[in-house]
Short mmCIF file of C-alpha atoms and ligand atoms in Angstrom, two decimals:
data_model
loop_
_atom_site.label_atom_id
_atom_site.label_comp_id
_atom_site.label_asym_id
_atom_site.label_seq_id
_atom_site.Cartn_x
_atom_site.Cartn_y
_atom_site.Cartn_z
CA UNK A 152 27.20 10.99 -2.20
CA UNK A 153 24.27 11.41 -4.62
CA UNK A 154 21.48 8.82 -4.65
CA UNK A 155 21.86 5.86 -7.01
CA UNK A 156 19.93 2.83 -8.25
CA UNK A 157 21.27 -0.53 -7.12
CA UNK A 158 20.29 -4.10 -7.95
CA UNK A 159 19.14 -6.05 -4.89
CA UNK A 160 20.60 -9.29 -6.30
CA UNK A 161 24.01 -8.45 -7.81
CA UNK A 162 24.59 -4.90 -6.44
CA UNK A 163 25.14 -3.48 -9.95
CA UNK A 164 24.71 0.30 -9.78
CA UNK A 165 23.04 2.75 -12.18
CA UNK A 166 22.76 6.53 -12.19
CA UNK A 167 19.57 7.88 -10.64
CA UNK A 168 18.36 9.40 -13.92
CA UNK A 169 18.29 6.17 -15.93
CA UNK A 170 14.83 5.00 -17.06
CA UNK A 171 15.25 1.45 -15.84
CA UNK A 172 13.16 -0.82 -13.62
CA UNK A 173 15.20 -4.03 -13.34
CA UNK A 174 18.92 -4.83 -13.48
CA UNK A 175 20.39 -5.07 -16.99
CA UNK A 176 22.96 -7.58 -15.76
CA UNK A 177 20.77 -10.08 -13.88
CA UNK A 178 17.14 -8.97 -14.07
CA UNK A 179 16.93 -8.28 -10.32
CA UNK A 180 14.78 -5.56 -8.75
CA UNK A 181 16.33 -2.16 -8.12
CA UNK A 182 16.58 -0.12 -4.93
CA UNK A 183 16.95 3.61 -4.75
CA UNK A 184 19.87 4.08 -2.39
CA UNK A 185 20.54 7.34 -0.58
CA UNK A 186 23.48 8.45 1.48
CA UNK A 187 22.13 9.29 4.94
CA UNK A 188 25.44 10.27 6.47
CA UNK A 189 25.61 13.95 5.51
CA UNK A 190 27.06 15.66 8.56
CA UNK A 191 25.54 18.96 7.39
CA UNK A 192 21.97 17.71 7.86
CA UNK A 193 21.79 14.96 10.47
CA UNK A 194 18.59 12.90 10.34
CA UNK A 195 16.95 13.16 13.74
CA UNK A 196 13.54 12.87 15.35
CA UNK A 197 13.73 16.62 16.05
CA UNK A 198 14.19 17.43 12.34
CA UNK A 199 10.94 15.67 11.43
CA UNK A 200 9.02 16.66 14.57
CA UNK A 201 9.93 20.31 13.91
CA UNK A 202 8.07 20.20 10.57
CA UNK A 203 4.76 19.04 12.06
CA UNK A 204 2.05 21.58 11.47
CA UNK A 205 3.90 23.49 8.76
CA UNK A 206 2.02 24.79 5.72
CA UNK A 207 5.24 25.17 3.77
CA UNK A 208 5.65 23.00 0.68
CA UNK A 209 6.90 20.39 0.39
CA UNK A 210 7.31 19.64 4.11
CA UNK A 211 3.60 19.85 4.90
CA UNK A 212 3.16 16.60 2.94
CA UNK A 213 3.32 13.43 5.04
CA UNK A 214 5.75 12.06 2.47
CA UNK A 215 8.04 15.05 1.90
CA UNK A 216 8.24 15.85 5.62
CA UNK A 217 10.73 13.00 5.49
CA UNK A 218 12.49 14.27 2.36
CA UNK A 219 15.96 13.38 3.67
CA UNK A 220 14.87 9.72 3.82
CA UNK A 221 12.74 9.75 0.67
CA UNK A 222 14.63 11.66 -2.02
CA UNK A 223 17.21 14.00 -0.49
CA UNK A 224 18.72 15.55 -3.61
CA UNK A 225 15.58 16.27 -5.61
CA UNK A 226 14.99 19.92 -6.43
CA UNK A 227 11.85 21.16 -4.62
CA UNK A 228 10.60 22.76 -7.86
CA UNK A 229 10.21 19.29 -9.39
CA UNK A 230 8.10 17.87 -6.58
CA UNK A 231 4.54 16.96 -7.59
CA UNK A 232 2.62 16.80 -4.33
CA UNK A 233 -1.03 16.86 -3.32
CA UNK A 234 -0.08 17.11 0.35
CA UNK A 235 -0.59 13.37 0.62
CA UNK A 236 -0.10 11.44 3.83
CA UNK A 237 -0.87 13.04 7.21
CA UNK A 238 -3.32 10.20 7.75
CA UNK A 239 -4.86 9.37 11.11
CA UNK A 240 -3.78 6.67 13.50
CA UNK A 241 -6.84 5.26 15.27
CA UNK A 242 -6.89 3.28 18.48
CA UNK A 243 -10.26 1.52 18.68
CA UNK A 244 -10.83 -0.85 21.62
CA UNK A 245 -13.76 -2.50 19.78
CA UNK A 246 -11.61 -3.48 16.83
CA UNK A 247 -8.74 -4.51 19.13
CA UNK A 248 -11.13 -6.82 21.00
CA UNK A 249 -12.22 -8.36 17.70
CA UNK A 250 -8.58 -8.97 16.77
CA UNK A 251 -7.88 -10.36 20.26
CA UNK A 252 -5.20 -7.89 21.36
CA UNK A 253 -5.10 -5.18 24.04
CA UNK A 254 -3.45 -2.59 21.84
CA UNK A 255 -4.27 -2.11 18.15
CA UNK A 256 -3.50 1.01 16.14
CA UNK A 257 -4.95 1.44 12.67
CA UNK A 258 -3.18 3.75 10.25
CA UNK A 259 -5.79 4.83 7.73
CA UNK A 260 -4.16 5.28 4.34
CA UNK A 261 -7.63 5.55 2.80
CA UNK A 262 -7.49 9.16 3.99
CA UNK A 263 -5.06 10.13 1.22
CA UNK A 264 -6.18 12.50 -1.58
CA UNK A 265 -7.38 9.74 -3.93
CA UNK A 266 -8.39 7.37 -1.13
CA UNK A 267 -5.48 4.94 -0.91
CA UNK A 268 -1.83 4.62 0.11
CA UNK A 269 -0.84 4.75 -3.55
CA UNK A 270 -0.70 8.56 -3.39
CA UNK A 271 2.41 8.31 -1.23
CA UNK A 272 4.18 6.35 -3.94
CA UNK A 273 2.71 8.41 -6.74
CA UNK A 274 4.03 11.73 -5.45
CA UNK A 275 7.57 10.32 -5.64
CA UNK A 276 6.94 8.37 -8.88
CA UNK A 277 5.47 11.33 -10.75
CA UNK A 278 8.14 13.62 -9.32
CA UNK A 279 10.75 11.31 -10.83
CA UNK A 280 8.81 11.31 -14.11
CA UNK A 281 9.16 15.11 -14.06
CA UNK A 282 12.86 14.93 -13.20
CA UNK A 283 13.27 12.62 -16.21
CA UNK A 284 11.16 14.92 -18.40
CA UNK A 285 8.66 12.19 -19.24
CA UNK A 286 5.44 13.27 -20.94
CA UNK A 287 3.51 10.02 -20.53
CA UNK A 288 3.15 7.67 -17.56
CA UNK A 289 1.41 4.30 -17.42
CA UNK A 290 0.43 1.52 -15.05
CA UNK A 291 -1.45 -1.75 -14.88
CA UNK A 292 -3.79 -1.73 -11.95
CA UNK A 293 -6.41 -3.46 -9.89
CA UNK A 294 -7.80 0.07 -9.50
CA UNK A 295 -6.10 2.15 -6.82
CA UNK A 296 -2.77 2.67 -8.55
CA UNK A 297 -4.63 3.82 -11.66
CA UNK A 298 -6.86 6.20 -9.68
CA UNK A 299 -3.82 7.71 -8.01
CA UNK A 300 -1.68 7.86 -11.14
CA UNK A 301 -4.51 9.42 -13.16
CA UNK A 302 -4.83 12.16 -10.57
CA UNK A 303 -1.13 12.93 -10.17
CA UNK A 304 -0.49 12.78 -13.93
CA UNK A 305 -3.30 15.26 -14.61
CA UNK A 306 -2.05 17.47 -11.78
CA UNK A 307 1.45 17.48 -13.32
CA UNK A 308 0.19 18.01 -16.90
CA UNK A 309 1.24 14.56 -18.10
CA UNK A 310 -0.78 11.97 -19.97
CA UNK A 311 -1.75 9.07 -17.73
CA UNK A 312 -2.37 5.69 -19.40
CA UNK A 313 -4.12 2.96 -17.45
CA UNK A 314 -4.22 -0.76 -18.25
CA UNK A 315 -7.29 -2.15 -16.51
CA UNK A 316 -8.19 -5.80 -16.13
CA UNK A 317 -11.41 -6.79 -17.83
CA UNK A 318 -13.12 -8.12 -14.74
CA UNK A 319 -13.68 -7.10 -11.19
CA UNK A 320 -12.46 -3.58 -10.86
CA UNK A 321 -14.27 -1.81 -8.02
CA UNK A 322 -16.62 0.94 -9.24
CA UNK A 323 -15.13 3.79 -7.24
CA UNK A 324 -11.68 3.14 -8.68
CA UNK A 325 -12.82 2.80 -12.28
CA UNK A 326 -14.75 6.05 -11.94
CA UNK A 327 -11.68 7.86 -10.62
CA UNK A 328 -9.41 6.84 -13.49
CA UNK A 329 -11.96 8.06 -16.02
CA UNK A 330 -12.79 11.22 -14.09
CA UNK A 331 -9.16 12.33 -13.74
CA UNK A 332 -8.84 12.13 -17.50
CA UNK A 333 -6.46 9.20 -17.96
CA UNK A 334 -6.48 7.18 -21.16
CA UNK A 335 -8.11 3.99 -19.87
CA UNK A 336 -7.73 0.71 -21.77
CA UNK A 337 -9.76 -2.19 -20.45
CA UNK A 338 -7.84 -5.27 -21.54
CA UNK A 339 -9.12 -8.79 -21.80
CA UNK A 340 -6.48 -10.17 -19.41
CA UNK A 341 -5.91 -10.37 -15.66
CA UNK A 342 -3.70 -8.01 -13.65
CA UNK A 343 -0.60 -10.18 -13.88
CA UNK A 344 -0.72 -10.25 -17.68
CA UNK A 345 -1.47 -6.53 -17.82
CA UNK A 346 1.67 -5.95 -15.77
CA UNK A 347 3.72 -7.65 -18.49
CA UNK A 348 1.90 -5.78 -21.25
CA UNK A 349 2.34 -2.34 -19.72
CA UNK A 350 6.08 -2.86 -19.45
CA UNK A 351 6.42 -4.04 -23.04
CA UNK A 352 4.26 -1.26 -24.47
CA UNK A 353 6.01 1.38 -22.37
CA UNK A 354 9.45 0.16 -23.48
CA UNK A 355 8.41 0.47 -27.11
CA UNK A 356 6.78 3.88 -26.79
CA UNK A 357 9.06 5.53 -24.24
CA UNK A 358 6.39 5.78 -21.54
CA UNK A 359 7.35 5.85 -17.85
CA UNK A 360 5.96 2.90 -15.85
CA UNK A 361 4.53 3.82 -12.45
CA UNK A 362 3.75 0.42 -11.01
CA UNK A 363 5.56 -0.56 -7.84
CA UNK A 364 8.27 -2.24 -9.93
CA UNK A 365 9.42 1.37 -10.22
CA UNK A 366 11.62 1.81 -7.15
CA UNK A 367 10.68 5.49 -6.73
CA UNK A 368 7.14 4.41 -5.84
CA UNK A 369 8.46 2.48 -2.87
CA UNK A 370 10.52 5.42 -1.64
CA UNK A 371 7.29 7.36 -1.10
CA UNK A 372 5.46 4.42 0.44
CA UNK A 373 8.20 4.06 3.06
CA UNK A 374 6.73 7.20 4.61
CA UNK A 375 3.73 5.22 5.90
CA UNK A 376 6.17 3.72 8.38
CA UNK A 377 7.98 7.00 9.07
CA UNK A 378 4.73 8.80 9.80
CA UNK A 379 3.21 5.96 11.85
CA UNK A 380 6.33 5.72 14.00
CA UNK A 381 6.39 9.48 14.43
CA UNK A 382 2.75 9.30 15.60
CA UNK A 383 3.80 6.59 18.06
CA UNK A 384 6.48 8.98 19.36
CA UNK A 385 9.13 6.80 17.69
CA UNK A 386 8.32 3.76 19.85
CA UNK A 387 8.14 0.71 17.59
CA UNK A 388 5.14 -1.60 18.07
CA UNK A 389 5.70 -5.34 18.31
CA UNK A 390 3.91 -6.04 15.02
CA UNK A 391 2.97 -4.31 11.82
CA UNK A 392 0.25 -6.01 9.79
CA UNK A 393 -0.35 -5.21 6.13
CA UNK A 394 -2.23 -6.74 3.17
CA UNK A 395 -0.03 -8.16 0.41
CA UNK A 396 -0.83 -8.09 -3.32
CA UNK A 397 1.95 -6.96 -5.64
CA UNK A 398 4.01 -6.69 -2.42
CA UNK A 399 5.14 -3.12 -3.03
CA UNK A 400 3.93 -1.86 0.32
CA UNK A 401 5.43 -4.69 2.35
CA UNK A 402 8.71 -4.18 0.51
CA UNK A 403 8.63 -0.43 1.14
CA UNK A 404 7.87 -1.02 4.82
CA UNK A 405 10.89 -3.30 5.19
CA UNK A 406 13.23 -0.80 3.56
CA UNK A 407 11.79 2.12 5.52
CA UNK A 408 11.93 0.33 8.86
CA UNK A 409 15.50 -0.77 8.32
CA UNK A 410 16.57 2.74 7.32
CA UNK A 411 14.86 4.22 10.37
CA UNK A 412 16.68 1.73 12.54
CA UNK A 413 20.01 2.40 10.85
CA UNK A 414 19.83 6.17 11.27
CA UNK A 415 18.70 5.75 14.88
CA UNK A 416 15.10 7.05 14.66
CA UNK A 417 13.84 3.82 16.26
CA UNK A 418 15.73 1.47 18.52
CA UNK A 419 14.22 -1.83 17.49
CA UNK A 420 12.56 -3.36 14.44
CA UNK A 421 8.92 -4.45 14.63
CA UNK A 422 7.93 -7.78 13.10
CA UNK A 423 6.01 -7.59 9.84
CA UNK A 424 3.00 -9.76 9.08
CA UNK A 425 1.92 -9.84 5.43
CA UNK A 426 -1.66 -10.99 4.89
CA UNK A 427 -2.99 -12.42 1.64
CA UNK A 428 -6.44 -13.56 0.57
CA UNK A 429 -6.50 -17.36 0.46
CA UNK A 430 -7.50 -17.25 -3.22
CA UNK A 431 -4.56 -14.99 -4.10
CA UNK A 432 -1.87 -16.36 -1.82
CA UNK A 433 1.36 -17.03 -3.78
CA UNK A 434 3.60 -15.50 -1.10
CA UNK A 435 1.85 -17.42 1.67
CA UNK A 436 2.42 -20.71 -0.17
CA UNK A 437 6.02 -19.82 -0.90
CA UNK A 438 6.61 -18.89 2.76
CA UNK A 439 5.04 -22.14 4.00
CA UNK A 440 7.22 -24.15 1.61
CA UNK A 441 10.38 -22.50 2.93
CA UNK A 442 10.88 -20.28 -0.15
CA UNK A 443 11.99 -23.26 -2.23
CA UNK A 444 10.39 -22.79 -5.62
CA UNK A 445 8.01 -19.95 -6.34
CA UNK A 446 4.79 -20.74 -8.16
CA UNK A 447 2.36 -18.08 -9.33
CA UNK A 448 -1.34 -18.72 -8.72
CA UNK A 449 -4.50 -17.95 -10.64
CA UNK A 450 -5.90 -15.29 -8.33
CA UNK A 451 -9.51 -15.10 -7.14
CA UNK A 452 -10.84 -13.00 -4.24
CA UNK A 453 -13.54 -10.50 -3.37
CA UNK A 454 -10.71 -8.19 -2.30
CA UNK A 455 -10.07 -7.22 -5.93
CA UNK A 456 -7.26 -4.82 -4.98
CA UNK A 457 -5.08 -7.80 -4.10
CA UNK A 458 -6.29 -10.21 -6.78
CA UNK A 459 -2.72 -10.83 -7.90
CA UNK A 460 -1.09 -14.18 -8.57
CA UNK A 461 2.46 -13.24 -9.58
CA UNK A 462 3.68 -10.32 -7.43
CA UNK A 463 6.48 -8.28 -9.00
CA UNK A 464 8.12 -7.33 -5.72
CA UNK A 465 8.46 -10.91 -4.49
CA UNK A 466 12.21 -10.79 -3.80
CA UNK A 467 11.99 -7.50 -1.93
CA UNK A 468 9.16 -8.91 0.20
CA UNK A 469 11.21 -12.00 1.05
CA UNK A 470 14.09 -9.74 2.05
CA UNK A 471 11.71 -7.77 4.27
CA UNK A 472 10.50 -10.96 5.95
CA UNK A 473 14.12 -11.85 6.72
CA UNK A 474 14.96 -8.39 8.07
CA UNK A 475 11.91 -8.24 10.34
CA UNK A 476 11.50 -11.91 11.33
CA UNK A 477 8.25 -11.55 9.49
CA UNK A 478 5.41 -13.97 8.83
CA UNK A 479 2.82 -14.46 6.09
CA UNK A 480 -0.78 -15.45 6.76
CA UNK A 481 -3.85 -16.05 4.61
CA UNK A 482 -7.49 -15.22 5.30
CA UNK A 483 -10.69 -16.23 3.55
CA UNK A 484 -13.03 -13.83 1.77
CA UNK A 485 -15.53 -14.38 4.57
CA UNK A 486 -12.94 -13.45 7.21
CA UNK A 487 -12.02 -10.37 5.17
CA UNK A 488 -15.61 -9.20 4.81
CA UNK A 489 -16.50 -9.85 8.47
CA UNK A 490 -13.42 -7.92 9.62
CA UNK A 491 -14.35 -5.13 7.22
CA UNK A 492 -17.85 -4.97 8.72
CA UNK A 493 -16.31 -4.57 12.20
CA UNK A 494 -13.95 -1.80 10.99
CA UNK A 495 -16.78 -0.10 9.07
CA UNK A 496 -19.20 -0.47 11.96
CA UNK A 497 -16.74 1.26 14.29
CA UNK A 498 -17.08 4.34 12.08
CA UNK A 499 -13.66 4.00 10.48
CA UNK A 500 -14.45 2.17 7.24
CA UNK A 501 -12.16 0.63 4.62
CA UNK A 502 -12.26 -1.32 1.37
CA UNK A 503 -12.15 -5.15 1.42
CA UNK A 504 -8.39 -5.65 0.88
CA UNK A 505 -7.60 -3.31 3.77
CA UNK A 506 -9.55 -5.48 6.18
CA UNK A 507 -6.89 -8.18 5.73
CA UNK A 508 -4.87 -6.31 8.34
CA UNK A 509 -7.45 -6.86 11.06
CA UNK A 510 -8.59 -10.30 9.84
CA UNK A 511 -4.93 -11.36 9.64
CA UNK A 512 -4.06 -10.01 13.09
CA UNK A 513 -7.01 -11.97 14.53
CA UNK A 514 -5.86 -15.14 12.82
CA UNK A 515 -2.28 -14.72 14.03
CA UNK A 516 -3.55 -14.23 17.58
CA UNK A 517 -5.64 -17.40 17.28
CA UNK A 518 -2.55 -19.26 16.09
CA UNK A 519 -0.44 -17.87 18.93
CA UNK A 520 2.04 -15.98 16.75
CA UNK A 521 0.81 -12.61 18.00
CA UNK A 522 0.35 -12.55 21.80
CA UNK A 523 -2.68 -10.73 23.23
CA UNK A 524 -0.30 -8.36 25.06
CA UNK A 525 1.65 -7.44 21.92
CA UNK A 526 1.18 -3.99 20.44
CA UNK A 527 -0.04 -4.15 16.85
CA UNK A 528 -0.16 -1.54 14.09
CA UNK A 529 -2.48 -2.44 11.21
CA UNK A 530 -2.52 -0.53 7.95
CA UNK A 531 -5.86 0.23 6.29
CA UNK A 532 -4.86 0.69 2.69
CA UNK A 533 -8.02 2.03 1.02
CA UNK A 534 -11.17 4.06 1.59
CA UNK A 535 -14.62 2.58 2.29
CA UNK A 536 -16.06 4.36 -0.80
CA UNK A 537 -13.82 2.52 -3.24
CA UNK A 538 -15.93 -0.63 -3.45
CA UNK A 539 -19.58 0.06 -2.62
CA UNK A 540 -20.73 -3.11 -4.37
CA UNK A 541 -18.85 -5.38 -1.97
CA UNK A 542 -20.20 -3.48 1.04
CA UNK A 543 -23.80 -3.47 -0.12
CA UNK A 544 -23.59 -7.09 -1.27
CA UNK A 545 -22.36 -8.13 2.18
CA UNK A 546 -25.08 -6.38 4.13
CA UNK A 547 -27.75 -7.64 1.72
CA UNK A 548 -26.34 -11.16 2.14
CA UNK A 549 -25.85 -11.45 -1.59
CA UNK A 550 -22.20 -12.46 -1.73
CA UNK A 551 -21.73 -16.07 -2.81
CA UNK A 552 -19.96 -18.20 -0.21
CA UNK A 553 -19.89 -15.46 2.44
CA UNK A 554 -22.03 -15.65 5.59
CA UNK A 555 -22.24 -12.10 6.95
CA UNK A 556 -21.82 -12.15 10.75
CA UNK A 557 -22.25 -8.39 11.16
CA UNK A 558 -25.11 -7.52 8.87
CA UNK A 559 -26.69 -4.09 8.92
CA UNK A 560 -29.99 -4.75 7.18
CA UNK A 561 -31.71 -1.90 5.40
CA UNK A 562 -35.24 -1.67 6.79
CA UNK A 563 -38.18 -1.04 4.45
CA UNK A 564 -41.22 1.05 5.24
CA UNK A 565 -44.21 2.57 3.50
CA UNK A 566 -44.95 6.26 3.73
CA UNK A 567 -46.64 5.67 7.07
CA UNK A 568 -45.70 7.33 10.38
CA UNK A 569 -46.92 4.51 12.61
CA UNK A 570 -45.08 1.90 10.61
CA UNK A 571 -41.80 3.84 10.79
CA UNK A 572 -42.20 4.40 14.53
CA UNK A 573 -42.96 0.71 15.03
CA UNK A 574 -39.78 -0.19 13.18
CA UNK A 575 -37.68 2.09 15.38
CA UNK A 576 -39.22 0.79 18.59
N1 F0G B 1933 -4.68 -2.68 -0.45
C1 F0G B 1933 -5.19 -1.95 -1.46
C2 F0G B 1933 -6.41 -1.14 -1.19
C3 F0G B 1933 -4.56 -1.97 -2.73
O1 F0G B 1933 -5.07 -1.25 -3.72
C4 F0G B 1933 -3.43 -2.78 -2.93
C5 F0G B 1933 -2.78 -2.86 -4.23
C6 F0G B 1933 -2.95 -3.51 -1.84
C7 F0G B 1933 -3.59 -3.44 -0.63
C8 F0G B 1933 -1.76 -4.37 -1.96
O2 F0G B 1933 -0.60 -3.62 -1.97
O3 F0G B 1933 0.35 -4.41 -4.11
O4 F0G B 1933 1.70 -3.10 -2.48
O5 F0G B 1933 1.04 -5.46 -1.98
N2 F0G B 1933 -3.25 -2.40 -5.30
C9 F0G B 1933 -2.53 -2.34 -6.58
C10 F0G B 1933 -3.29 -1.53 -7.59
C11 F0G B 1933 -2.03 -3.61 -7.06
O6 F0G B 1933 -3.14 -1.75 -8.81
O7 F0G B 1933 -4.01 -0.63 -7.20
P1 F0G B 1933 0.71 -4.18 -2.69
#
């Protein structure tokens, strides 16, 4: 059976080549659904392990290595890939000790071509734009989606259009969008409003939206789980911990994990922990209140990547929490920045939002939800170079309301040998 789009609420189906992001019947979010039962090409660990180390496109990509699970029927000639994925899995005892567990793996998605996990969703999103013959693609962004989309659009000879919020976009991300040649519009509105605007403008002008409301984005992002589990020799950890903003990644993880379980690549499901900043915590509040009535929040956090108050993938994230017996936790900006300093100081490095994974794991251990003997996989979502201002502000102790516990002070010296030697002694 060919792949289709299907509403997660009312199961209404649509052909795969419709330009549609939500259900016309009920407004629900859409899934891309594939048929994994082809007897001609069984989906096995050996199939994916056999492609490791290949230079052949598209299977050398850490997304398209799993093509049968990502987009089986797409013609290879349409695939727009920058060989994304293939990111490292680090096991760092120092960071594990900080989190309070014996076994902590960190999957570093900041090692993707544009420095964040978004490239995994962009290769599939822009590929679908090409399948649909779209000339223009657009997104609202806190910075990483726009950096990634700008790159992939340019690479595929499409016009990228970026709706940026007027405040608090990290410098590295802003620079990338401009550098890759996207049309950048800085709008006097926050991310949540920009999300609405980009959909309305794109509807009017026939532009393809590449935010994570687009279900093809999530198909690519599932591969973070596929690749991490392959690196763990297909042995599921007890927990997977991930930051939550627009909740695309958490939603993709749930779908990917369930699919892996259903086709028999893994024999149990890990539990998912979604971590939000306490100033941008609508899912956390909703979770604590038993998912009764969702209320958006006015978001505020130093982790600007996840400064989101009304996440579009809410219903898919709730579904994921149900599938994986998941939990949601919140962490303060100070906890985020201190965890980041520990990750950075171990030589790994990440942007503020990414540090939620480690800060959140630590908090869940303190609360007894994660046991010290549990195995934990944390996802680092973005590169340390994305937000130099936050890093420098922390170490200079210039961030309001944040006491830096792991400061690395910059020493000052005159042009004087003795003085420099004295400093180093
Ligand atoms: N970490 C980083 C570094 C991000 O850039 C984002 C999202 C997230 C975590 C949260 O992921 O939205 O899937 O829950 N950044 C988006 C953007 C919103 O526009 O770049 P999510």
